[in-house]
Amino acid sequence: MPAEPLDPKRSTLLSVMFADIAGSTRLYETLGDASASRIVETCIEHMDGATRLNGGTTVQVVGDETLSTFPDPELGLQAAVEMMRRVTSEAAAGQPLALRIGLHHGPLLMRENLGVGGPSRVFGSTVNTAARIVALAKARQILISAETLTLLPSHWRDSARHLDAFSLKGKREETAICEILWERREHTTLLRALPTPRPARLQLHYRQRCHVVDERTKYLTLGREPGNDIVIEDRRVSRRHARIEHRRGKFVLVDTSTNGSFVTVEGYGEIALRLEEFVLHGRGHIRLGRVDDGSADATLSFEVL
């Protein structure tokens, strides 16, 4: 039976985490297939348990590695720390186990698994980036993209150290990476801080007018009410439907509406938001409220420069 084609409309915003058992090859060589296999299975059970405990889904298990998704990066990090602690406890009991973990947040394309009751499969740049981040990690190390770190509460940002920026395969620009310090280390060397990001600007076009969000214009409000920066007279648009905020060089769309906002980023499918946030990047369109009649009255185009 042929695989179901990717549906660009089935795109969503999730955190993707790869967790890999470090040194498993040596484990098999040292203990033999049967004993090593039992240890790896126990470790996978811990990884899946920590994922489910924190609201995540184990999408795929390949050998000694799991791919899981979470509604937001904080839940993903909570699961990562829980995994590390569980596996570290096994190691303390005499099992030679250690994990390495990589996490990245962004839009995903999804396809239903053809197996009965199986989870959805996920695809896209976010998955590829998370896979490349975990490849940089060492044993007992949790790595996260600096872009994702900016979405986290302050206590997580305070527990991170900035590593260098790395060239990841398939990425035109270097990706800044951070390590989450989940355990106390006496000799932790802080590397040079990330370079100050260049000033960024977002252009928002609506009805032949261009609106700009940058360091001087911190935010724009969108809605049906006359007091908004951009007034959209459409019955499906809430009085104060959404706003776009400038945060540390990023542009965040914050939906506060009843009917939701729908973002299409060039190269990805449509992402539905309802009382959620999304970091705008590249170029694309924002539709306020579900527009079923093909009307463009509630559609804006954007570009991050």
mmCIF file of C-alpha atoms in Angstrom:
data_model
loop_
_atom_site.group_PDB
_atom_site.id
_atom_site.type_symbol
_atom_site.label_atom_id
_atom_site.label_comp_id
_atom_site.label_asym_id
_atom_site.label_seq_id
_atom_site.Cartn_x
_atom_site.Cartn_y
_atom_site.Cartn_z
ATOM 1 C CA MET A 1 0.000 0.000 0.000
ATOM 2 C CA PRO A 2 1.524 3.372 -0.933
ATOM 3 C CA ALA A 3 2.303 5.842 1.832
ATOM 4 C CA GLU A 4 -0.211 8.583 2.458
ATOM 5 C CA PRO A 5 1.060 11.805 0.830
ATOM 6 C CA LEU A 6 2.138 14.695 3.037
ATOM 7 C CA ASP A 7 -0.673 17.140 3.603
ATOM 8 C CA PRO A 8 0.743 20.672 3.964
ATOM 9 C CA LYS A 9 -2.441 21.677 5.802
ATOM 10 C CA ARG A 10 -1.561 19.209 8.577
ATOM 11 C CA SER A 11 1.200 21.423 9.879
ATOM 12 C CA THR A 12 1.571 22.238 13.537
ATOM 13 C CA LEU A 13 3.978 23.912 15.937
ATOM 14 C CA LEU A 14 5.752 21.494 18.301
ATOM 15 C CA SER A 15 9.011 20.845 20.107
ATOM 16 C CA VAL A 16 11.007 17.925 18.715
ATOM 17 C CA MET A 17 13.433 15.961 20.876
ATOM 18 C CA PHE A 18 15.876 13.240 19.970
ATOM 19 C CA ALA A 19 17.282 11.176 22.853
ATOM 20 C CA ASP A 20 20.088 8.771 22.117
ATOM 21 C CA ILE A 21 21.797 6.166 24.330
ATOM 22 C CA ALA A 22 25.463 7.078 24.213
ATOM 23 C CA GLY A 23 27.970 4.250 23.787
ATOM 24 C CA SER A 24 25.423 1.531 23.066
ATOM 25 C CA THR A 25 27.710 -0.132 20.519
ATOM 26 C CA ARG A 26 30.348 -0.680 23.186
ATOM 27 C CA LEU A 27 27.611 -1.959 25.497
ATOM 28 C CA TYR A 28 26.770 -4.743 23.029
ATOM 29 C CA GLU A 29 30.447 -5.559 22.529
ATOM 30 C CA THR A 30 31.094 -5.744 26.285
ATOM 31 C CA LEU A 31 27.973 -7.521 27.577
ATOM 32 C CA GLY A 32 26.760 -9.420 24.529
ATOM 33 C CA ASP A 33 23.543 -9.028 22.573
ATOM 34 C CA ALA A 34 21.082 -10.477 25.079
ATOM 35 C CA SER A 35 22.226 -8.547 28.163
ATOM 36 C CA ALA A 36 22.802 -5.305 26.257
ATOM 37 C CA SER A 37 19.387 -5.571 24.609
ATOM 38 C CA ARG A 38 17.648 -5.866 27.980
ATOM 39 C CA ILE A 39 19.486 -2.806 29.294
ATOM 40 C CA VAL A 40 18.621 -0.770 26.196
ATOM 41 C CA GLU A 41 14.957 -1.792 26.427
ATOM 42 C CA THR A 42 14.844 -0.657 30.057
ATOM 43 C CA CYS A 43 16.406 2.638 29.080
ATOM 44 C CA ILE A 44 13.870 3.141 26.258
ATOM 45 C CA GLU A 45 11.063 2.475 28.751
ATOM 46 C CA HIS A 46 12.463 5.230 30.997
ATOM 47 C CA MET A 47 12.666 7.613 28.028
ATOM 48 C CA ASP A 48 9.093 6.888 26.954
ATOM 49 C CA GLY A 49 7.821 7.143 30.537
ATOM 50 C CA ALA A 50 9.439 10.553 31.021
ATOM 51 C CA THR A 51 7.973 11.695 27.706
ATOM 52 C CA ARG A 52 4.410 10.661 28.599
ATOM 53 C CA LEU A 53 4.748 12.078 32.129
ATOM 54 C CA ASN A 54 5.387 15.513 30.607
ATOM 55 C CA GLY A 55 2.622 15.512 28.014
ATOM 56 C CA GLY A 56 4.739 14.349 25.098
ATOM 57 C CA THR A 57 4.391 11.626 22.488
ATOM 58 C CA THR A 58 7.034 9.086 21.525
ATOM 59 C CA VAL A 59 6.721 9.202 17.742
ATOM 60 C CA GLN A 60 9.446 6.746 16.823
ATOM 61 C CA VAL A 61 11.981 4.377 18.377
ATOM 62 C CA VAL A 62 14.889 3.333 16.171
ATOM 63 C CA GLY A 63 17.424 1.088 17.877
ATOM 64 C CA ASP A 64 18.732 3.064 20.845
ATOM 65 C CA GLU A 65 17.179 6.422 19.911
ATOM 66 C CA THR A 66 13.751 7.954 20.483
ATOM 67 C CA LEU A 67 12.045 10.773 18.605
ATOM 68 C CA SER A 68 9.366 12.535 20.627
ATOM 69 C CA THR A 69 7.242 15.679 20.332
ATOM 70 C CA PHE A 70 5.898 18.100 22.945
ATOM 71 C CA PRO A 71 3.394 20.966 22.865
ATOM 72 C CA ASP A 72 6.069 23.425 23.996
ATOM 73 C CA PRO A 73 9.827 23.436 24.718
ATOM 74 C CA GLU A 74 9.459 23.663 28.501
ATOM 75 C CA LEU A 75 7.628 20.334 28.619
ATOM 76 C CA GLY A 76 10.324 18.896 26.374
ATOM 77 C CA LEU A 77 13.095 20.059 28.700
ATOM 78 C CA GLN A 78 11.274 18.746 31.762
ATOM 79 C CA ALA A 79 11.108 15.357 30.034
ATOM 80 C CA ALA A 80 14.779 15.563 29.041
ATOM 81 C CA VAL A 81 15.871 16.212 32.644
ATOM 82 C CA GLU A 82 13.597 13.418 33.908
ATOM 83 C CA MET A 83 15.123 11.021 31.355
ATOM 84 C CA MET A 84 18.625 11.989 32.418
ATOM 85 C CA ARG A 85 17.818 11.443 36.099
ATOM 86 C CA ARG A 86 16.185 8.063 35.537
ATOM 87 C CA VAL A 87 18.996 6.760 33.367
ATOM 88 C CA THR A 88 21.626 8.193 35.726
ATOM 89 C CA SER A 89 19.979 6.228 38.557
ATOM 90 C CA GLU A 90 20.315 3.063 36.475
ATOM 91 C CA ALA A 91 23.976 3.888 35.884
ATOM 92 C CA ALA A 92 24.495 4.395 39.610
ATOM 93 C CA ALA A 93 23.097 0.889 40.103
ATOM 94 C CA GLY A 94 25.865 -0.541 37.942
ATOM 95 C CA GLN A 95 24.414 -0.251 34.423
ATOM 96 C CA PRO A 96 26.765 1.575 31.992
ATOM 97 C CA LEU A 97 24.149 3.988 30.649
ATOM 98 C CA ALA A 98 24.173 7.619 29.549
ATOM 99 C CA LEU A 99 21.980 9.733 27.293
ATOM 100 C CA ARG A 100 22.568 12.612 24.939
ATOM 101 C CA ILE A 101 19.614 14.805 23.986
ATOM 102 C CA GLY A 102 18.853 17.489 21.380
ATOM 103 C CA LEU A 103 15.756 19.698 21.211
ATOM 104 C CA HIS A 104 14.373 22.272 18.759
ATOM 105 C CA HIS A 105 10.987 24.002 18.461
ATOM 106 C CA GLY A 106 9.221 24.888 15.228
ATOM 107 C CA PRO A 107 6.641 23.964 12.588
ATOM 108 C CA LEU A 108 6.197 20.330 11.547
ATOM 109 C CA LEU A 109 4.471 18.494 8.747
ATOM 110 C CA MET A 110 2.516 15.473 9.976
ATOM 111 C CA ARG A 111 1.264 12.284 8.351
ATOM 112 C CA GLU A 112 -0.845 9.599 9.968
ATOM 113 C CA ASN A 113 0.894 6.272 10.457
ATOM 114 C CA LEU A 114 -0.756 3.601 8.326
ATOM 115 C CA GLY A 115 -0.560 1.112 11.202
ATOM 116 C CA VAL A 116 -3.752 0.771 13.221
ATOM 117 C CA GLY A 117 -3.562 2.996 16.287
ATOM 118 C CA GLY A 118 -0.061 4.148 15.409
ATOM 119 C CA PRO A 119 1.091 7.709 16.108
ATOM 120 C CA SER A 120 1.510 10.374 13.466
ATOM 121 C CA ARG A 121 4.866 10.688 11.738
ATOM 122 C CA VAL A 122 6.566 14.068 11.575
ATOM 123 C CA PHE A 123 8.707 15.683 8.911
ATOM 124 C CA GLY A 124 10.365 18.980 8.092
ATOM 125 C CA SER A 125 13.207 21.316 8.905
ATOM 126 C CA THR A 126 12.473 21.291 12.648
ATOM 127 C CA VAL A 127 12.971 17.510 12.813
ATOM 128 C CA ASN A 128 16.171 17.746 10.778
ATOM 129 C CA THR A 129 17.548 20.506 13.002
ATOM 130 C CA ALA A 130 16.804 18.559 16.207
ATOM 131 C CA ALA A 131 18.537 15.487 14.733
ATOM 132 C CA ARG A 132 21.639 17.513 13.916
ATOM 133 C CA ILE A 133 21.687 19.093 17.370
ATOM 134 C CA VAL A 134 21.661 15.713 19.147
ATOM 135 C CA ALA A 135 24.563 14.631 16.930
ATOM 136 C CA LEU A 136 26.623 17.434 18.530
ATOM 137 C CA ALA A 137 25.786 16.347 22.089
ATOM 138 C CA LYS A 138 28.091 14.359 24.332
ATOM 139 C CA ALA A 139 27.045 11.795 26.932
ATOM 140 C CA ARG A 140 24.936 13.318 29.765
ATOM 141 C CA GLN A 141 24.441 16.511 27.746
ATOM 142 C CA ILE A 142 21.179 18.280 26.789
ATOM 143 C CA LEU A 143 21.559 20.664 23.847
ATOM 144 C CA ILE A 144 18.952 23.116 22.567
ATOM 145 C CA SER A 145 18.931 25.718 19.827
ATOM 146 C CA ALA A 146 19.405 29.277 21.078
ATOM 147 C CA GLU A 147 16.282 30.222 19.127
ATOM 148 C CA THR A 148 14.253 27.755 21.187
ATOM 149 C CA LEU A 149 15.859 28.916 24.439
ATOM 150 C CA THR A 150 14.375 32.398 23.929
ATOM 151 C CA LEU A 151 10.885 30.858 24.181
ATOM 152 C CA LEU A 152 11.536 29.481 27.673
ATOM 153 C CA PRO A 153 10.944 31.028 31.120
ATOM 154 C CA SER A 154 13.852 32.782 32.821
ATOM 155 C CA HIS A 155 14.794 29.910 35.151
ATOM 156 C CA TRP A 156 15.588 27.736 32.113
ATOM 157 C CA ARG A 157 17.540 30.532 30.424
ATOM 158 C CA ASP A 158 19.502 31.016 33.654
ATOM 159 C CA SER A 159 20.419 27.317 33.704
ATOM 160 C CA ALA A 160 21.862 27.396 30.178
ATOM 161 C CA ARG A 161 25.281 28.175 28.866
ATOM 162 C CA HIS A 162 25.858 29.424 25.358
ATOM 163 C CA LEU A 163 28.103 27.309 23.190
ATOM 164 C CA ASP A 164 29.369 28.424 19.816
ATOM 165 C CA ALA A 165 27.353 28.682 16.609
ATOM 166 C CA PHE A 166 27.633 25.614 14.384
ATOM 167 C CA SER A 167 27.160 24.963 10.707
ATOM 168 C CA LEU A 168 24.450 22.329 10.415
ATOM 169 C CA LYS A 169 24.044 20.349 7.223
ATOM 170 C CA GLY A 170 21.290 21.827 5.057
ATOM 171 C CA LYS A 171 21.323 25.199 6.873
ATOM 172 C CA ARG A 172 22.584 28.286 5.074
ATOM 173 C CA GLU A 173 23.278 30.156 8.307
ATOM 174 C CA GLU A 174 25.044 28.926 11.433
ATOM 175 C CA THR A 175 22.816 27.702 14.259
ATOM 176 C CA ALA A 176 23.576 28.902 17.776
ATOM 177 C CA ILE A 177 23.486 26.071 20.339
ATOM 178 C CA CYS A 178 23.061 26.133 24.133
ATOM 179 C CA GLU A 179 23.567 23.495 26.801
ATOM 180 C CA ILE A 180 21.051 23.071 29.620
ATOM 181 C CA LEU A 181 22.986 22.529 32.857
ATOM 182 C CA TRP A 182 20.676 19.966 34.447
ATOM 183 C CA GLU A 183 23.195 18.820 37.062
ATOM 184 C CA ARG A 184 25.712 20.728 39.143
ATOM 185 C CA ARG A 185 29.231 20.614 37.766
ATOM 186 C CA GLU A 186 32.180 22.036 39.653
ATOM 187 C CA HIS A 187 34.217 22.845 36.582
ATOM 188 C CA THR A 188 31.863 24.301 33.982
ATOM 189 C CA THR A 189 33.553 26.628 31.527
ATOM 190 C CA LEU A 190 31.353 29.286 29.993
ATOM 191 C CA LEU A 191 32.310 29.855 26.385
ATOM 192 C CA ARG A 192 32.037 33.214 24.704
ATOM 193 C CA ALA A 193 28.571 34.707 24.656
ATOM 194 C CA LEU A 194 26.526 34.638 21.505
ATOM 195 C CA PRO A 195 27.146 37.611 19.221
ATOM 196 C CA THR A 196 24.631 40.424 19.496
ATOM 197 C CA PRO A 197 22.002 39.795 16.841
ATOM 198 C CA ARG A 198 21.811 42.296 14.031
ATOM 199 C CA PRO A 199 18.812 44.647 14.155
ATOM 200 C CA ALA A 200 15.791 42.940 12.663
ATOM 201 C CA ARG A 201 12.686 44.329 11.042
ATOM 202 C CA LEU A 202 9.310 42.865 10.164
ATOM 203 C CA GLN A 203 7.219 44.289 7.356
ATOM 204 C CA LEU A 204 3.484 43.645 7.512
ATOM 205 C CA HIS A 205 1.387 44.439 4.438
ATOM 206 C CA TYR A 206 -2.362 44.963 4.557
ATOM 207 C CA ARG A 207 -4.502 46.660 1.901
ATOM 208 C CA GLN A 208 -1.547 48.252 0.101
ATOM 209 C CA ARG A 209 -0.136 49.711 3.329
ATOM 210 C CA CYS A 210 3.148 48.611 4.877
ATOM 211 C CA HIS A 211 3.508 48.482 8.657
ATOM 212 C CA VAL A 212 6.900 47.959 10.324
ATOM 213 C CA VAL A 213 7.823 46.337 13.635
ATOM 214 C CA ASP A 214 11.417 46.879 14.808
ATOM 215 C CA GLU A 215 13.399 48.024 17.845
ATOM 216 C CA ARG A 216 11.573 51.361 17.855
ATOM 217 C CA THR A 217 8.075 50.007 17.188
ATOM 218 C CA LYS A 218 7.868 47.261 19.789
ATOM 219 C CA TYR A 219 4.475 45.857 18.819
ATOM 220 C CA LEU A 220 1.402 46.173 16.608
ATOM 221 C CA THR A 221 -2.170 45.268 17.527
ATOM 222 C CA LEU A 222 -4.589 43.679 15.074
ATOM 223 C CA GLY A 223 -8.369 43.500 15.390
ATOM 224 C CA ARG A 224 -11.828 44.754 14.527
ATOM 225 C CA GLU A 225 -11.874 47.521 17.142
ATOM 226 C CA PRO A 226 -10.962 51.042 15.932
ATOM 227 C CA GLY A 227 -8.204 51.425 18.551
ATOM 228 C CA ASN A 228 -5.991 48.742 16.939
ATOM 229 C CA ASP A 229 -2.908 49.654 14.919
ATOM 230 C CA ILE A 230 -4.353 47.645 12.018
ATOM 231 C CA VAL A 231 -8.150 47.626 11.904
ATOM 232 C CA ILE A 232 -9.714 44.703 10.037
ATOM 233 C CA GLU A 233 -13.433 45.005 9.508
ATOM 234 C CA ASP A 234 -14.476 41.368 9.279
ATOM 235 C CA ARG A 235 -17.059 39.626 11.439
ATOM 236 C CA ARG A 236 -14.740 36.653 12.016
ATOM 237 C CA VAL A 237 -12.059 38.913 13.504
ATOM 238 C CA SER A 238 -12.165 39.581 17.251
ATOM 239 C CA ARG A 239 -12.165 43.115 18.610
ATOM 240 C CA ARG A 240 -8.602 42.623 19.800
ATOM 241 C CA HIS A 241 -7.609 39.621 17.765
ATOM 242 C CA ALA A 242 -3.808 39.446 17.964
ATOM 243 C CA ARG A 243 -0.601 41.397 18.365
ATOM 244 C CA ILE A 244 2.925 41.132 16.995
ATOM 245 C CA GLU A 245 5.687 41.763 19.533
ATOM 246 C CA HIS A 246 9.387 42.440 19.044
ATOM 247 C CA ARG A 247 11.338 40.276 21.536
ATOM 248 C CA ARG A 248 15.133 40.163 21.430
ATOM 249 C CA GLY A 249 15.291 40.362 17.677
ATOM 250 C CA LYS A 250 12.386 37.922 17.183
ATOM 251 C CA PHE A 251 8.849 38.725 16.072
ATOM 252 C CA VAL A 252 6.162 36.860 17.977
ATOM 253 C CA LEU A 253 2.545 36.631 16.845
ATOM 254 C CA VAL A 254 0.319 36.376 19.942
ATOM 255 C CA ASP A 255 -3.234 35.211 19.263
ATOM 256 C CA THR A 256 -5.873 36.435 21.738
ATOM 257 C CA SER A 257 -8.946 35.709 19.630
ATOM 258 C CA THR A 258 -12.037 33.535 19.585
ATOM 259 C CA ASN A 259 -11.663 32.171 16.041
ATOM 260 C CA GLY A 260 -7.883 31.823 15.939
ATOM 261 C CA SER A 261 -5.109 32.951 13.627
ATOM 262 C CA PHE A 262 -3.652 30.919 10.768
ATOM 263 C CA VAL A 263 -0.039 31.411 9.703
ATOM 264 C CA THR A 264 1.475 30.161 6.473
ATOM 265 C CA VAL A 265 5.270 30.403 6.313
ATOM 266 C CA GLU A 266 6.797 30.025 2.866
ATOM 267 C CA GLY A 267 8.020 26.439 2.566
ATOM 268 C CA TYR A 268 5.720 25.111 5.306
ATOM 269 C CA GLY A 269 2.035 24.335 5.637
ATOM 270 C CA GLU A 270 -0.576 26.294 7.541
ATOM 271 C CA ILE A 271 -0.162 26.583 11.323
ATOM 272 C CA ALA A 272 -3.281 27.138 13.416
ATOM 273 C CA LEU A 273 -3.025 29.228 16.595
ATOM 274 C CA ARG A 274 -5.678 29.771 19.208
ATOM 275 C CA LEU A 275 -4.571 31.652 22.333
ATOM 276 C CA GLU A 276 -1.014 30.640 21.402
ATOM 277 C CA GLU A 277 2.218 32.263 20.238
ATOM 278 C CA PHE A 278 4.323 31.729 17.137
ATOM 279 C CA VAL A 279 7.734 33.123 16.138
ATOM 280 C CA LEU A 280 7.398 34.589 12.650
ATOM 281 C CA HIS A 281 10.286 33.936 10.292
ATOM 282 C CA GLY A 282 10.966 34.194 6.583
ATOM 283 C CA ARG A 283 7.907 35.356 4.705
ATOM 284 C CA GLY A 284 4.298 34.291 4.485
ATOM 285 C CA HIS A 285 0.699 35.172 5.316
ATOM 286 C CA ILE A 286 -1.423 35.612 8.434
ATOM 287 C CA ARG A 287 -5.186 35.025 8.293
ATOM 288 C CA LEU A 288 -7.266 36.230 11.211
ATOM 289 C CA GLY A 289 -10.239 33.969 11.832
ATOM 290 C CA ARG A 290 -11.101 31.043 9.612
ATOM 291 C CA VAL A 291 -11.926 32.438 6.155
ATOM 292 C CA ASP A 292 -13.880 29.857 4.165
ATOM 293 C CA ASP A 293 -15.182 31.979 1.311
ATOM 294 C CA GLY A 294 -11.824 32.827 -0.276
ATOM 295 C CA SER A 295 -12.003 36.430 0.945
ATOM 296 C CA ALA A 296 -8.696 38.212 1.467
ATOM 297 C CA ASP A 297 -10.171 40.892 3.766
ATOM 298 C CA ALA A 298 -8.591 39.342 6.875
ATOM 299 C CA THR A 299 -5.300 38.251 5.301
ATOM 300 C CA LEU A 300 -1.973 40.024 5.851
ATOM 301 C CA SER A 301 1.416 39.255 4.328
ATOM 302 C CA PHE A 302 4.653 39.490 6.306
ATOM 303 C CA GLU A 303 8.393 39.352 5.757
ATOM 304 C CA VAL A 304 11.177 39.274 8.344
ATOM 305 C CA LEU A 305 14.240 41.155 7.091
#
